mmCIF file with all atom_site columns, C-alpha atoms in Angstrom:
data_model
loop_
_atom_site.group_PDB
_atom_site.id
_atom_site.type_symbol
_atom_site.label_atom_id
_atom_site.label_alt_id
_atom_site.label_comp_id
_atom_site.label_asym_id
_atom_site.label_entity_id
_atom_site.label_seq_id
_atom_site.pdbx_PDB_ins_code
_atom_site.Cartn_x
_atom_site.Cartn_y
_atom_site.Cartn_z
_atom_site.occupancy
_atom_site.B_iso_or_equiv
_atom_site.pdbx_formal_charge
_atom_site.auth_seq_id
_atom_site.auth_comp_id
_atom_site.auth_asym_id
_atom_site.auth_atom_id
_atom_site.pdbx_PDB_model_num
ATOM 1   C CA . ALA A 1 1   ? 68.905 88.156  104.059 1.00 0.00 ? 1   ALA A CA 1
ATOM 2   C CA . GLN A 1 2   ? 66.225 88.067  101.818 1.00 0.00 ? 2   GLN A CA 1
ATOM 3   C CA . LYS A 1 3   ? 63.936 91.196  101.233 1.00 0.00 ? 3   LYS A CA 1
ATOM 4   C CA . VAL A 1 4   ? 60.297 91.868  99.437  1.00 0.00 ? 4   VAL A CA 1
ATOM 5   C CA . THR A 1 5   ? 59.436 95.246  98.441  1.00 0.00 ? 5   THR A CA 1
ATOM 6   C CA . GLN A 1 6   ? 56.010 95.500  97.078  1.00 0.00 ? 6   GLN A CA 1
ATOM 7   C CA . ALA A 1 7   ? 55.999 99.919  97.212  1.00 0.00 ? 7   ALA A CA 1
ATOM 8   C CA . GLN A 1 8   ? 52.386 99.541  96.441  1.00 0.00 ? 8   GLN A CA 1
ATOM 9   C CA . THR A 1 9   ? 49.905 99.433  99.506  1.00 0.00 ? 9   THR A CA 1
ATOM 10  C CA . GLU A 1 10  ? 47.139 100.456 98.006  1.00 0.00 ? 10  GLU A CA 1
ATOM 11  C CA . ILE A 1 11  ? 45.663 100.285 94.094  1.00 0.00 ? 11  ILE A CA 1
ATOM 12  C CA . SER A 1 12  ? 42.288 101.551 93.172  1.00 0.00 ? 12  SER A CA 1
ATOM 13  C CA . VAL A 1 13  ? 41.109 101.312 89.583  1.00 0.00 ? 13  VAL A CA 1
ATOM 14  C CA . VAL A 1 14  ? 38.116 101.706 87.367  1.00 0.00 ? 14  VAL A CA 1
ATOM 15  C CA . GLU A 1 15  ? 37.177 98.431  86.318  1.00 0.00 ? 15  GLU A CA 1
ATOM 16  C CA . LYS A 1 16  ? 38.668 97.295  83.109  1.00 0.00 ? 16  LYS A CA 1
ATOM 17  C CA . GLU A 1 17  ? 41.285 99.275  83.133  1.00 0.00 ? 17  GLU A CA 1
ATOM 18  C CA . ASP A 1 18  ? 44.796 97.183  83.089  1.00 0.00 ? 18  ASP A CA 1
ATOM 19  C CA . VAL A 1 19  ? 46.978 97.188  86.324  1.00 0.00 ? 19  VAL A CA 1
ATOM 20  C CA . THR A 1 20  ? 50.567 96.476  87.692  1.00 0.00 ? 20  THR A CA 1
ATOM 21  C CA . LEU A 1 21  ? 51.825 95.170  90.455  1.00 0.00 ? 21  LEU A CA 1
ATOM 22  C CA . ASP A 1 22  ? 54.849 95.574  91.359  1.00 0.00 ? 22  ASP A CA 1
ATOM 23  C CA . CYS A 1 23  ? 57.741 93.552  92.966  1.00 0.00 ? 23  CYS A CA 1
ATOM 24  C CA . VAL A 1 24  ? 61.499 93.790  93.852  1.00 0.00 ? 24  VAL A CA 1
ATOM 25  C CA . TYR A 1 25  ? 63.361 91.018  95.661  1.00 0.00 ? 25  TYR A CA 1
ATOM 26  C CA . GLU A 1 26  ? 66.412 91.391  97.541  1.00 0.00 ? 26  GLU A CA 1
ATOM 27  C CA . THR A 1 27  ? 68.924 87.533  97.582  1.00 0.00 ? 27  THR A CA 1
ATOM 28  C CA . ARG A 1 28  ? 72.512 86.716  97.539  1.00 0.00 ? 28  ARG A CA 1
ATOM 29  C CA . ASP A 1 29  ? 71.651 83.011  96.269  1.00 0.00 ? 29  ASP A CA 1
ATOM 30  C CA . THR A 1 30  ? 71.679 82.337  92.804  1.00 0.00 ? 30  THR A CA 1
ATOM 31  C CA . THR A 1 31  ? 69.053 79.892  92.815  1.00 0.00 ? 31  THR A CA 1
ATOM 32  C CA . TYR A 1 32  ? 65.460 80.759  94.174  1.00 0.00 ? 32  TYR A CA 1
ATOM 33  C CA . TYR A 1 33  ? 61.783 80.773  93.761  1.00 0.00 ? 33  TYR A CA 1
ATOM 34  C CA . LEU A 1 34  ? 59.392 83.587  93.179  1.00 0.00 ? 34  LEU A CA 1
ATOM 35  C CA . PHE A 1 35  ? 55.789 83.303  93.642  1.00 0.00 ? 35  PHE A CA 1
ATOM 36  C CA . TRP A 1 36  ? 52.025 85.275  93.905  1.00 0.00 ? 36  TRP A CA 1
ATOM 37  C CA . TYR A 1 37  ? 49.122 84.980  96.385  1.00 0.00 ? 37  TYR A CA 1
ATOM 38  C CA . LYS A 1 38  ? 46.047 86.217  96.493  1.00 0.00 ? 38  LYS A CA 1
ATOM 39  C CA . GLN A 1 39  ? 44.056 87.371  99.241  1.00 0.00 ? 39  GLN A CA 1
ATOM 40  C CA . PRO A 1 40  ? 40.514 87.719  98.268  1.00 0.00 ? 40  PRO A CA 1
ATOM 41  C CA . PRO A 1 41  ? 37.884 89.230  101.003 1.00 0.00 ? 41  PRO A CA 1
ATOM 42  C CA . SER A 1 42  ? 36.960 86.405  102.025 1.00 0.00 ? 42  SER A CA 1
ATOM 43  C CA . GLY A 1 43  ? 40.481 85.794  103.401 1.00 0.00 ? 43  GLY A CA 1
ATOM 44  C CA . GLU A 1 44  ? 42.123 82.275  101.667 1.00 0.00 ? 44  GLU A CA 1
ATOM 45  C CA . LEU A 1 45  ? 45.303 83.328  100.969 1.00 0.00 ? 45  LEU A CA 1
ATOM 46  C CA . VAL A 1 46  ? 45.757 81.623  97.334  1.00 0.00 ? 46  VAL A CA 1
ATOM 47  C CA . PHE A 1 47  ? 48.398 80.942  94.946  1.00 0.00 ? 47  PHE A CA 1
ATOM 48  C CA . LEU A 1 48  ? 48.425 82.465  91.877  1.00 0.00 ? 48  LEU A CA 1
ATOM 49  C CA . ILE A 1 49  ? 51.940 80.964  90.382  1.00 0.00 ? 49  ILE A CA 1
ATOM 50  C CA . ARG A 1 50  ? 55.608 80.173  91.091  1.00 0.00 ? 50  ARG A CA 1
ATOM 51  C CA . ARG A 1 51  ? 58.744 81.088  89.061  1.00 0.00 ? 51  ARG A CA 1
ATOM 52  C CA . ASN A 1 52  ? 62.422 79.884  89.156  1.00 0.00 ? 52  ASN A CA 1
ATOM 53  C CA . SER A 1 53  ? 65.139 81.514  89.012  1.00 0.00 ? 53  SER A CA 1
ATOM 54  C CA . PHE A 1 54  ? 66.264 80.469  86.065  1.00 0.00 ? 54  PHE A CA 1
ATOM 55  C CA . ASP A 1 55  ? 63.629 80.947  83.891  1.00 0.00 ? 55  ASP A CA 1
ATOM 56  C CA . GLU A 1 56  ? 63.054 84.766  82.192  1.00 0.00 ? 56  GLU A CA 1
ATOM 57  C CA . GLN A 1 57  ? 59.786 83.587  80.056  1.00 0.00 ? 57  GLN A CA 1
ATOM 58  C CA . ASN A 1 58  ? 57.003 85.766  81.014  1.00 0.00 ? 58  ASN A CA 1
ATOM 59  C CA . GLU A 1 59  ? 54.058 83.955  81.897  1.00 0.00 ? 59  GLU A CA 1
ATOM 60  C CA . ILE A 1 60  ? 50.461 84.550  80.999  1.00 0.00 ? 60  ILE A CA 1
ATOM 61  C CA . SER A 1 61  ? 47.821 83.068  82.064  1.00 0.00 ? 61  SER A CA 1
ATOM 62  C CA . GLY A 1 62  ? 44.218 84.867  80.932  1.00 0.00 ? 62  GLY A CA 1
ATOM 63  C CA . ARG A 1 63  ? 44.359 88.405  81.922  1.00 0.00 ? 63  ARG A CA 1
ATOM 64  C CA . TYR A 1 64  ? 47.290 87.953  84.342  1.00 0.00 ? 64  TYR A CA 1
ATOM 65  C CA . SER A 1 65  ? 50.747 87.835  82.834  1.00 0.00 ? 65  SER A CA 1
ATOM 66  C CA . TRP A 1 66  ? 53.811 87.425  84.526  1.00 0.00 ? 66  TRP A CA 1
ATOM 67  C CA . ASN A 1 67  ? 57.562 90.536  84.377  1.00 0.00 ? 67  ASN A CA 1
ATOM 68  C CA . PHE A 1 68  ? 60.464 88.429  85.778  1.00 0.00 ? 68  PHE A CA 1
ATOM 69  C CA . GLN A 1 69  ? 63.123 90.678  85.307  1.00 0.00 ? 69  GLN A CA 1
ATOM 70  C CA . LYS A 1 70  ? 66.163 89.445  87.026  1.00 0.00 ? 70  LYS A CA 1
ATOM 71  C CA . SER A 1 71  ? 68.884 92.064  85.918  1.00 0.00 ? 71  SER A CA 1
ATOM 72  C CA . THR A 1 72  ? 66.048 94.707  88.306  1.00 0.00 ? 72  THR A CA 1
ATOM 73  C CA . SER A 1 73  ? 65.350 91.948  91.016  1.00 0.00 ? 73  SER A CA 1
ATOM 74  C CA . SER A 1 74  ? 62.022 92.109  89.474  1.00 0.00 ? 74  SER A CA 1
ATOM 75  C CA . PHE A 1 75  ? 58.413 90.144  88.955  1.00 0.00 ? 75  PHE A CA 1
ATOM 76  C CA . ASN A 1 76  ? 55.586 92.654  88.244  1.00 0.00 ? 76  ASN A CA 1
ATOM 77  C CA . PHE A 1 77  ? 52.273 90.787  87.695  1.00 0.00 ? 77  PHE A CA 1
ATOM 78  C CA . THR A 1 78  ? 49.484 92.673  85.647  1.00 0.00 ? 78  THR A CA 1
ATOM 79  C CA . ILE A 1 79  ? 46.180 91.793  85.579  1.00 0.00 ? 79  ILE A CA 1
ATOM 80  C CA . THR A 1 80  ? 44.141 93.446  82.160  1.00 0.00 ? 80  THR A CA 1
ATOM 81  C CA . ALA A 1 81  ? 41.078 94.601  81.393  1.00 0.00 ? 81  ALA A CA 1
ATOM 82  C CA . SER A 1 82  ? 40.575 94.147  85.707  1.00 0.00 ? 82  SER A CA 1
ATOM 83  C CA . GLN A 1 83  ? 37.015 93.348  86.945  1.00 0.00 ? 83  GLN A CA 1
ATOM 84  C CA . VAL A 1 84  ? 35.738 93.147  90.313  1.00 0.00 ? 84  VAL A CA 1
ATOM 85  C CA . VAL A 1 85  ? 36.308 89.948  90.865  1.00 0.00 ? 85  VAL A CA 1
ATOM 86  C CA . ASP A 1 86  ? 40.406 90.966  90.903  1.00 0.00 ? 86  ASP A CA 1
ATOM 87  C CA . SER A 1 87  ? 39.601 92.884  94.342  1.00 0.00 ? 87  SER A CA 1
ATOM 88  C CA . ALA A 1 88  ? 41.706 91.426  96.565  1.00 0.00 ? 88  ALA A CA 1
ATOM 89  C CA . VAL A 1 89  ? 45.375 91.979  98.638  1.00 0.00 ? 89  VAL A CA 1
ATOM 90  C CA . TYR A 1 90  ? 48.618 90.474  96.640  1.00 0.00 ? 90  TYR A CA 1
ATOM 91  C CA . PHE A 1 91  ? 51.384 89.090  98.116  1.00 0.00 ? 91  PHE A CA 1
ATOM 92  C CA . CYS A 1 92  ? 54.833 88.435  96.473  1.00 0.00 ? 92  CYS A CA 1
ATOM 93  C CA . ALA A 1 93  ? 56.839 86.047  98.175  1.00 0.00 ? 93  ALA A CA 1
ATOM 94  C CA . LEU A 1 94  ? 60.487 85.045  97.744  1.00 0.00 ? 94  LEU A CA 1
ATOM 95  C CA . SER A 1 95  ? 61.789 81.431  98.812  1.00 0.00 ? 95  SER A CA 1
ATOM 96  C CA . PRO A 1 96  ? 65.260 80.194  98.796  1.00 0.00 ? 96  PRO A CA 1
ATOM 97  C CA . PRO A 1 97  ? 66.728 77.249  96.510  1.00 0.00 ? 97  PRO A CA 1
ATOM 98  C CA . SER A 1 98  ? 65.177 73.896  98.345  1.00 0.00 ? 98  SER A CA 1
ATOM 99  C CA . GLY A 1 99  ? 67.399 72.030  101.294 1.00 0.00 ? 99  GLY A CA 1
ATOM 100 C CA . GLY A 1 100 ? 68.064 73.656  104.704 1.00 0.00 ? 100 GLY A CA 1
ATOM 101 C CA . SER A 1 101 ? 65.529 76.007  105.433 1.00 0.00 ? 101 SER A CA 1
ATOM 102 C CA . TYR A 1 102 ? 62.930 76.836  103.533 1.00 0.00 ? 102 TYR A CA 1
ATOM 103 C CA . ILE A 1 103 ? 61.794 79.781  104.449 1.00 0.00 ? 103 ILE A CA 1
ATOM 104 C CA . PRO A 1 104 ? 59.906 82.021  102.466 1.00 0.00 ? 104 PRO A CA 1
ATOM 105 C CA . THR A 1 105 ? 59.611 85.760  102.530 1.00 0.00 ? 105 THR A CA 1
ATOM 106 C CA . PHE A 1 106 ? 56.446 88.069  101.711 1.00 0.00 ? 106 PHE A CA 1
ATOM 107 C CA . GLY A 1 107 ? 55.973 90.789  100.892 1.00 0.00 ? 107 GLY A CA 1
ATOM 108 C CA . ARG A 1 108 ? 53.914 93.571  102.631 1.00 0.00 ? 108 ARG A CA 1
ATOM 109 C CA . GLY A 1 109 ? 51.084 93.127  100.293 1.00 0.00 ? 109 GLY A CA 1
ATOM 110 C CA . THR A 1 110 ? 49.351 95.822  97.837  1.00 0.00 ? 110 THR A CA 1
ATOM 111 C CA . SER A 1 111 ? 45.421 95.532  97.886  1.00 0.00 ? 111 SER A CA 1
ATOM 112 C CA . LEU A 1 112 ? 43.806 96.799  95.164  1.00 0.00 ? 112 LEU A CA 1
ATOM 113 C CA . ILE A 1 113 ? 40.212 98.083  94.889  1.00 0.00 ? 113 ILE A CA 1
ATOM 114 C CA . VAL A 1 114 ? 39.019 97.561  91.674  1.00 0.00 ? 114 VAL A CA 1
ATOM 115 C CA . HIS A 1 115 ? 35.309 99.861  91.389  1.00 0.00 ? 115 HIS A CA 1
ATOM 116 C CA . PRO A 1 116 ? 32.432 98.519  88.786  1.00 0.00 ? 116 PRO A CA 1
ATOM 117 C CA . ASN B 2 1   ? 41.006 66.302  99.896  1.00 0.00 ? 1   ASN B CA 1
ATOM 118 C CA . ALA B 2 2   ? 40.929 68.811  102.863 1.00 0.00 ? 2   ALA B CA 1
ATOM 119 C CA . GLY B 2 3   ? 44.129 70.628  102.949 1.00 0.00 ? 3   GLY B CA 1
ATOM 120 C CA . VAL B 2 4   ? 45.066 72.633  105.708 1.00 0.00 ? 4   VAL B CA 1
ATOM 121 C CA . THR B 2 5   ? 42.314 73.079  108.871 1.00 0.00 ? 5   THR B CA 1
ATOM 122 C CA . GLN B 2 6   ? 42.731 75.293  111.199 1.00 0.00 ? 6   GLN B CA 1
ATOM 123 C CA . THR B 2 7   ? 40.401 75.030  114.880 1.00 0.00 ? 7   THR B CA 1
ATOM 124 C CA . PRO B 2 8   ? 39.304 77.050  115.857 1.00 0.00 ? 8   PRO B CA 1
ATOM 125 C CA . LYS B 2 9   ? 38.191 79.707  113.070 1.00 0.00 ? 9   LYS B CA 1
ATOM 126 C CA . PHE B 2 10  ? 37.294 83.075  116.039 1.00 0.00 ? 10  PHE B CA 1
ATOM 127 C CA . ARG B 2 11  ? 38.121 82.558  119.163 1.00 0.00 ? 11  ARG B CA 1
ATOM 128 C CA . VAL B 2 12  ? 37.819 85.793  122.059 1.00 0.00 ? 12  VAL B CA 1
ATOM 129 C CA . LEU B 2 13  ? 40.369 85.407  124.691 1.00 0.00 ? 13  LEU B CA 1
ATOM 130 C CA . LYS B 2 14  ? 40.101 87.873  127.989 1.00 0.00 ? 14  LYS B CA 1
ATOM 131 C CA . THR B 2 15  ? 44.016 88.755  128.629 1.00 0.00 ? 15  THR B CA 1
ATOM 132 C CA . GLY B 2 16  ? 45.888 86.313  130.630 1.00 0.00 ? 16  GLY B CA 1
ATOM 133 C CA . GLN B 2 17  ? 44.292 83.502  128.994 1.00 0.00 ? 17  GLN B CA 1
ATOM 134 C CA . SER B 2 18  ? 45.919 80.782  127.707 1.00 0.00 ? 18  SER B CA 1
ATOM 135 C CA . MET B 2 19  ? 44.695 79.108  123.718 1.00 0.00 ? 19  MET B CA 1
ATOM 136 C CA . THR B 2 20  ? 45.872 76.594  121.111 1.00 0.00 ? 20  THR B CA 1
ATOM 137 C CA . LEU B 2 21  ? 45.090 76.636  118.363 1.00 0.00 ? 21  LEU B CA 1
ATOM 138 C CA . LEU B 2 22  ? 45.160 73.204  115.525 1.00 0.00 ? 22  LEU B CA 1
ATOM 139 C CA . CYS B 2 23  ? 46.687 73.188  112.605 1.00 0.00 ? 23  CYS B CA 1
ATOM 140 C CA . ALA B 2 24  ? 45.314 69.737  110.606 1.00 0.00 ? 24  ALA B CA 1
ATOM 141 C CA . GLN B 2 25  ? 47.228 69.103  107.149 1.00 0.00 ? 25  GLN B CA 1
ATOM 142 C CA . ASP B 2 26  ? 46.715 65.754  104.617 1.00 0.00 ? 26  ASP B CA 1
ATOM 143 C CA . MET B 2 27  ? 49.383 66.628  101.940 1.00 0.00 ? 27  MET B CA 1
ATOM 144 C CA . ASN B 2 28  ? 52.253 64.740  104.329 1.00 0.00 ? 28  ASN B CA 1
ATOM 145 C CA . HIS B 2 29  ? 54.167 67.744  103.440 1.00 0.00 ? 29  HIS B CA 1
ATOM 146 C CA . GLU B 2 30  ? 57.557 68.053  105.972 1.00 0.00 ? 30  GLU B CA 1
ATOM 147 C CA . TYR B 2 31  ? 57.443 71.933  106.687 1.00 0.00 ? 31  TYR B CA 1
ATOM 148 C CA . MET B 2 32  ? 54.544 73.845  107.940 1.00 0.00 ? 32  MET B CA 1
ATOM 149 C CA . TYR B 2 33  ? 54.319 77.533  109.505 1.00 0.00 ? 33  TYR B CA 1
ATOM 150 C CA . TRP B 2 34  ? 52.901 80.239  111.542 1.00 0.00 ? 34  TRP B CA 1
ATOM 151 C CA . TYR B 2 35  ? 51.825 83.604  110.278 1.00 0.00 ? 35  TYR B CA 1
ATOM 152 C CA . ARG B 2 36  ? 50.662 86.523  111.761 1.00 0.00 ? 36  ARG B CA 1
ATOM 153 C CA . GLN B 2 37  ? 48.406 89.030  109.880 1.00 0.00 ? 37  GLN B CA 1
ATOM 154 C CA . ASP B 2 38  ? 48.423 92.596  110.741 1.00 0.00 ? 38  ASP B CA 1
ATOM 155 C CA . PRO B 2 39  ? 47.132 95.637  109.473 1.00 0.00 ? 39  PRO B CA 1
ATOM 156 C CA . GLY B 2 40  ? 49.915 96.904  106.734 1.00 0.00 ? 40  GLY B CA 1
ATOM 157 C CA . MET B 2 41  ? 52.401 94.193  108.240 1.00 0.00 ? 41  MET B CA 1
ATOM 158 C CA . GLY B 2 42  ? 52.084 91.441  105.672 1.00 0.00 ? 42  GLY B CA 1
ATOM 159 C CA . LEU B 2 43  ? 52.376 88.508  106.615 1.00 0.00 ? 43  LEU B CA 1
ATOM 160 C CA . ARG B 2 44  ? 54.864 87.486  109.828 1.00 0.00 ? 44  ARG B CA 1
ATOM 161 C CA . LEU B 2 45  ? 56.342 84.278  110.494 1.00 0.00 ? 45  LEU B CA 1
ATOM 162 C CA . ILE B 2 46  ? 55.997 83.071  114.125 1.00 0.00 ? 46  ILE B CA 1
ATOM 163 C CA . HIS B 2 47  ? 57.216 79.659  114.342 1.00 0.00 ? 47  HIS B CA 1
ATOM 164 C CA . TYR B 2 48  ? 58.206 77.404  111.470 1.00 0.00 ? 48  TYR B CA 1
ATOM 165 C CA . SER B 2 49  ? 58.372 73.361  111.741 1.00 0.00 ? 49  SER B CA 1
ATOM 166 C CA . VAL B 2 50  ? 60.850 71.080  109.010 1.00 0.00 ? 50  VAL B CA 1
ATOM 167 C CA . GLY B 2 51  ? 59.378 68.350  110.308 1.00 0.00 ? 51  GLY B CA 1
ATOM 168 C CA . GLU B 2 52  ? 57.653 65.779  112.930 1.00 0.00 ? 52  GLU B CA 1
ATOM 169 C CA . GLY B 2 53  ? 59.440 67.077  116.090 1.00 0.00 ? 53  GLY B CA 1
ATOM 170 C CA . THR B 2 54  ? 61.243 70.178  114.864 1.00 0.00 ? 54  THR B CA 1
ATOM 171 C CA . THR B 2 55  ? 60.367 73.451  115.548 1.00 0.00 ? 55  THR B CA 1
ATOM 172 C CA . ALA B 2 56  ? 62.304 76.869  114.474 1.00 0.00 ? 56  ALA B CA 1
ATOM 173 C CA . LYS B 2 57  ? 61.900 80.210  115.658 1.00 0.00 ? 57  LYS B CA 1
ATOM 174 C CA . GLY B 2 58  ? 60.769 83.008  112.747 1.00 0.00 ? 58  GLY B CA 1
ATOM 175 C CA . GLU B 2 59  ? 60.373 86.780  113.120 1.00 0.00 ? 59  GLU B CA 1
ATOM 176 C CA . VAL B 2 60  ? 58.083 87.416  115.532 1.00 0.00 ? 60  VAL B CA 1
ATOM 177 C CA . PRO B 2 61  ? 57.804 84.593  118.366 1.00 0.00 ? 61  PRO B CA 1
ATOM 178 C CA . ASP B 2 62  ? 57.353 86.019  121.781 1.00 0.00 ? 62  ASP B CA 1
ATOM 179 C CA . GLY B 2 63  ? 54.873 85.531  123.117 1.00 0.00 ? 63  GLY B CA 1
ATOM 180 C CA . TYR B 2 64  ? 53.955 82.158  121.147 1.00 0.00 ? 64  TYR B CA 1
ATOM 181 C CA . ASN B 2 65  ? 55.335 78.425  121.086 1.00 0.00 ? 65  ASN B CA 1
ATOM 182 C CA . VAL B 2 66  ? 54.387 75.791  119.152 1.00 0.00 ? 66  VAL B CA 1
ATOM 183 C CA . SER B 2 67  ? 54.558 71.704  118.835 1.00 0.00 ? 67  SER B CA 1
ATOM 184 C CA . ARG B 2 68  ? 54.779 69.132  116.150 1.00 0.00 ? 68  ARG B CA 1
ATOM 185 C CA . LEU B 2 69  ? 54.415 65.677  117.833 1.00 0.00 ? 69  LEU B CA 1
ATOM 186 C CA . LYS B 2 70  ? 52.705 64.133  114.631 1.00 0.00 ? 70  LYS B CA 1
ATOM 187 C CA . LYS B 2 71  ? 53.580 65.437  110.672 1.00 0.00 ? 71  LYS B CA 1
ATOM 188 C CA . GLN B 2 72  ? 50.491 66.371  110.372 1.00 0.00 ? 72  GLN B CA 1
ATOM 189 C CA . ASN B 2 73  ? 49.800 68.305  112.788 1.00 0.00 ? 73  ASN B CA 1
ATOM 190 C CA . PHE B 2 74  ? 50.909 71.741  114.654 1.00 0.00 ? 74  PHE B CA 1
ATOM 191 C CA . LEU B 2 75  ? 50.198 72.993  118.013 1.00 0.00 ? 75  LEU B CA 1
ATOM 192 C CA . LEU B 2 76  ? 50.351 77.332  117.715 1.00 0.00 ? 76  LEU B CA 1
ATOM 193 C CA . GLY B 2 77  ? 50.434 78.033  121.706 1.00 0.00 ? 77  GLY B CA 1
ATOM 194 C CA . LEU B 2 78  ? 49.667 81.162  123.572 1.00 0.00 ? 78  LEU B CA 1
ATOM 195 C CA . GLU B 2 79  ? 50.432 80.599  127.148 1.00 0.00 ? 79  GLU B CA 1
ATOM 196 C CA . SER B 2 80  ? 48.878 84.592  128.986 1.00 0.00 ? 80  SER B CA 1
ATOM 197 C CA . ALA B 2 81  ? 46.997 86.109  125.536 1.00 0.00 ? 81  ALA B CA 1
ATOM 198 C CA . ALA B 2 82  ? 48.040 89.627  125.712 1.00 0.00 ? 82  ALA B CA 1
ATOM 199 C CA . PRO B 2 83  ? 45.861 92.475  123.419 1.00 0.00 ? 83  PRO B CA 1
ATOM 200 C CA . SER B 2 84  ? 49.286 92.526  121.353 1.00 0.00 ? 84  SER B CA 1
ATOM 201 C CA . GLN B 2 85  ? 48.261 88.929  119.444 1.00 0.00 ? 85  GLN B CA 1
ATOM 202 C CA . THR B 2 86  ? 45.164 89.970  118.739 1.00 0.00 ? 86  THR B CA 1
ATOM 203 C CA . SER B 2 87  ? 45.531 89.388  115.032 1.00 0.00 ? 87  SER B CA 1
ATOM 204 C CA . VAL B 2 88  ? 44.800 86.720  111.945 1.00 0.00 ? 88  VAL B CA 1
ATOM 205 C CA . TYR B 2 89  ? 46.958 83.677  112.687 1.00 0.00 ? 89  TYR B CA 1
ATOM 206 C CA . PHE B 2 90  ? 47.442 82.029  109.099 1.00 0.00 ? 90  PHE B CA 1
ATOM 207 C CA . CYS B 2 91  ? 49.270 78.115  109.352 1.00 0.00 ? 91  CYS B CA 1
ATOM 208 C CA . ALA B 2 92  ? 50.675 76.887  105.834 1.00 0.00 ? 92  ALA B CA 1
ATOM 209 C CA . SER B 2 93  ? 52.435 74.179  104.604 1.00 0.00 ? 93  SER B CA 1
ATOM 210 C CA . SER B 2 94  ? 54.228 73.048  101.405 1.00 0.00 ? 94  SER B CA 1
ATOM 211 C CA . TYR B 2 95  ? 56.641 71.205  100.532 1.00 0.00 ? 95  TYR B CA 1
ATOM 212 C CA . SER B 2 96  ? 60.422 71.324  99.371  1.00 0.00 ? 96  SER B CA 1
ATOM 213 C CA . GLY B 2 97  ? 62.732 69.207  97.275  1.00 0.00 ? 97  GLY B CA 1
ATOM 214 C CA . PRO B 2 98  ? 64.295 68.099  94.365  1.00 0.00 ? 98  PRO B CA 1
ATOM 215 C CA . THR B 2 99  ? 61.997 69.981  92.079  1.00 0.00 ? 99  THR B CA 1
ATOM 216 C CA . GLY B 2 100 ? 62.527 72.991  94.687  1.00 0.00 ? 100 GLY B CA 1
ATOM 217 C CA . SER B 2 101 ? 60.152 75.292  96.972  1.00 0.00 ? 101 SER B CA 1
ATOM 218 C CA . LEU B 2 102 ? 56.819 74.265  95.721  1.00 0.00 ? 102 LEU B CA 1
ATOM 219 C CA . PRO B 2 103 ? 54.121 77.017  97.028  1.00 0.00 ? 103 PRO B CA 1
ATOM 220 C CA . GLN B 2 104 ? 52.188 76.641  100.464 1.00 0.00 ? 104 GLN B CA 1
ATOM 221 C CA . HIS B 2 105 ? 49.219 75.575  101.402 1.00 0.00 ? 105 HIS B CA 1
ATOM 222 C CA . PHE B 2 106 ? 47.601 77.923  103.552 1.00 0.00 ? 106 PHE B CA 1
ATOM 223 C CA . GLY B 2 107 ? 44.524 77.020  105.907 1.00 0.00 ? 107 GLY B CA 1
ATOM 224 C CA . ASP B 2 108 ? 41.299 79.258  106.352 1.00 0.00 ? 108 ASP B CA 1
ATOM 225 C CA . GLY B 2 109 ? 42.509 81.227  109.347 1.00 0.00 ? 109 GLY B CA 1
ATOM 226 C CA . THR B 2 110 ? 42.024 82.394  113.123 1.00 0.00 ? 110 THR B CA 1
ATOM 227 C CA . ARG B 2 111 ? 40.236 85.175  113.515 1.00 0.00 ? 111 ARG B CA 1
ATOM 228 C CA . LEU B 2 112 ? 41.950 85.835  117.500 1.00 0.00 ? 112 LEU B CA 1
ATOM 229 C CA . SER B 2 113 ? 40.346 88.612  120.070 1.00 0.00 ? 113 SER B CA 1
ATOM 230 C CA . ILE B 2 114 ? 42.055 89.267  122.952 1.00 0.00 ? 114 ILE B CA 1
ATOM 231 C CA . LEU B 2 115 ? 40.125 91.740  125.485 1.00 0.00 ? 115 LEU B CA 1
#
């Protein structure tokens, strides 16, 4: 069975602070995919990143960076110099390999509040 | 290219009434899903479909039915609405093939209130 844990229910920071959102997962699959989604106050869910379990390179996209560590089953998301527009609920998700029943498992989300 | 479209966006029902939520996608995706989102609970899978004519139960299927008669449409039905079904409902679709599991595309959600 798959499981995704986002232990931080809510994080509150002041603008320009760096913030890391934690994601820990459990799976028996050797191949899997990890995702991060953003849900701003407007409510839509927006895809941010996909990571293949074979690729442990960290990724940076502007102020966003992701740290994938297979040894600790973690896929953490860092926002550098946070901005008010980063305020949202962030979901981490885990998917098994393609084929069969492709059913992603979502964490419960971390609500990030960035104060001006 | 509309992506995933959910109708309606808002609805208020009385206990015991029935209704159908429609999800349509124009990306030719095989997989479609219905989730509900409640405060502190994240996204919980209600039902899903891996192709036209097939459906399966997710984590919280009770009180809901689904149908996928056409590849592009996935309907979620509430036969006898209950206050516990007050929630925001999201439909999603995705592709999973030789390149692996690809991201889900979500609709904008349907806010449903059962009085």
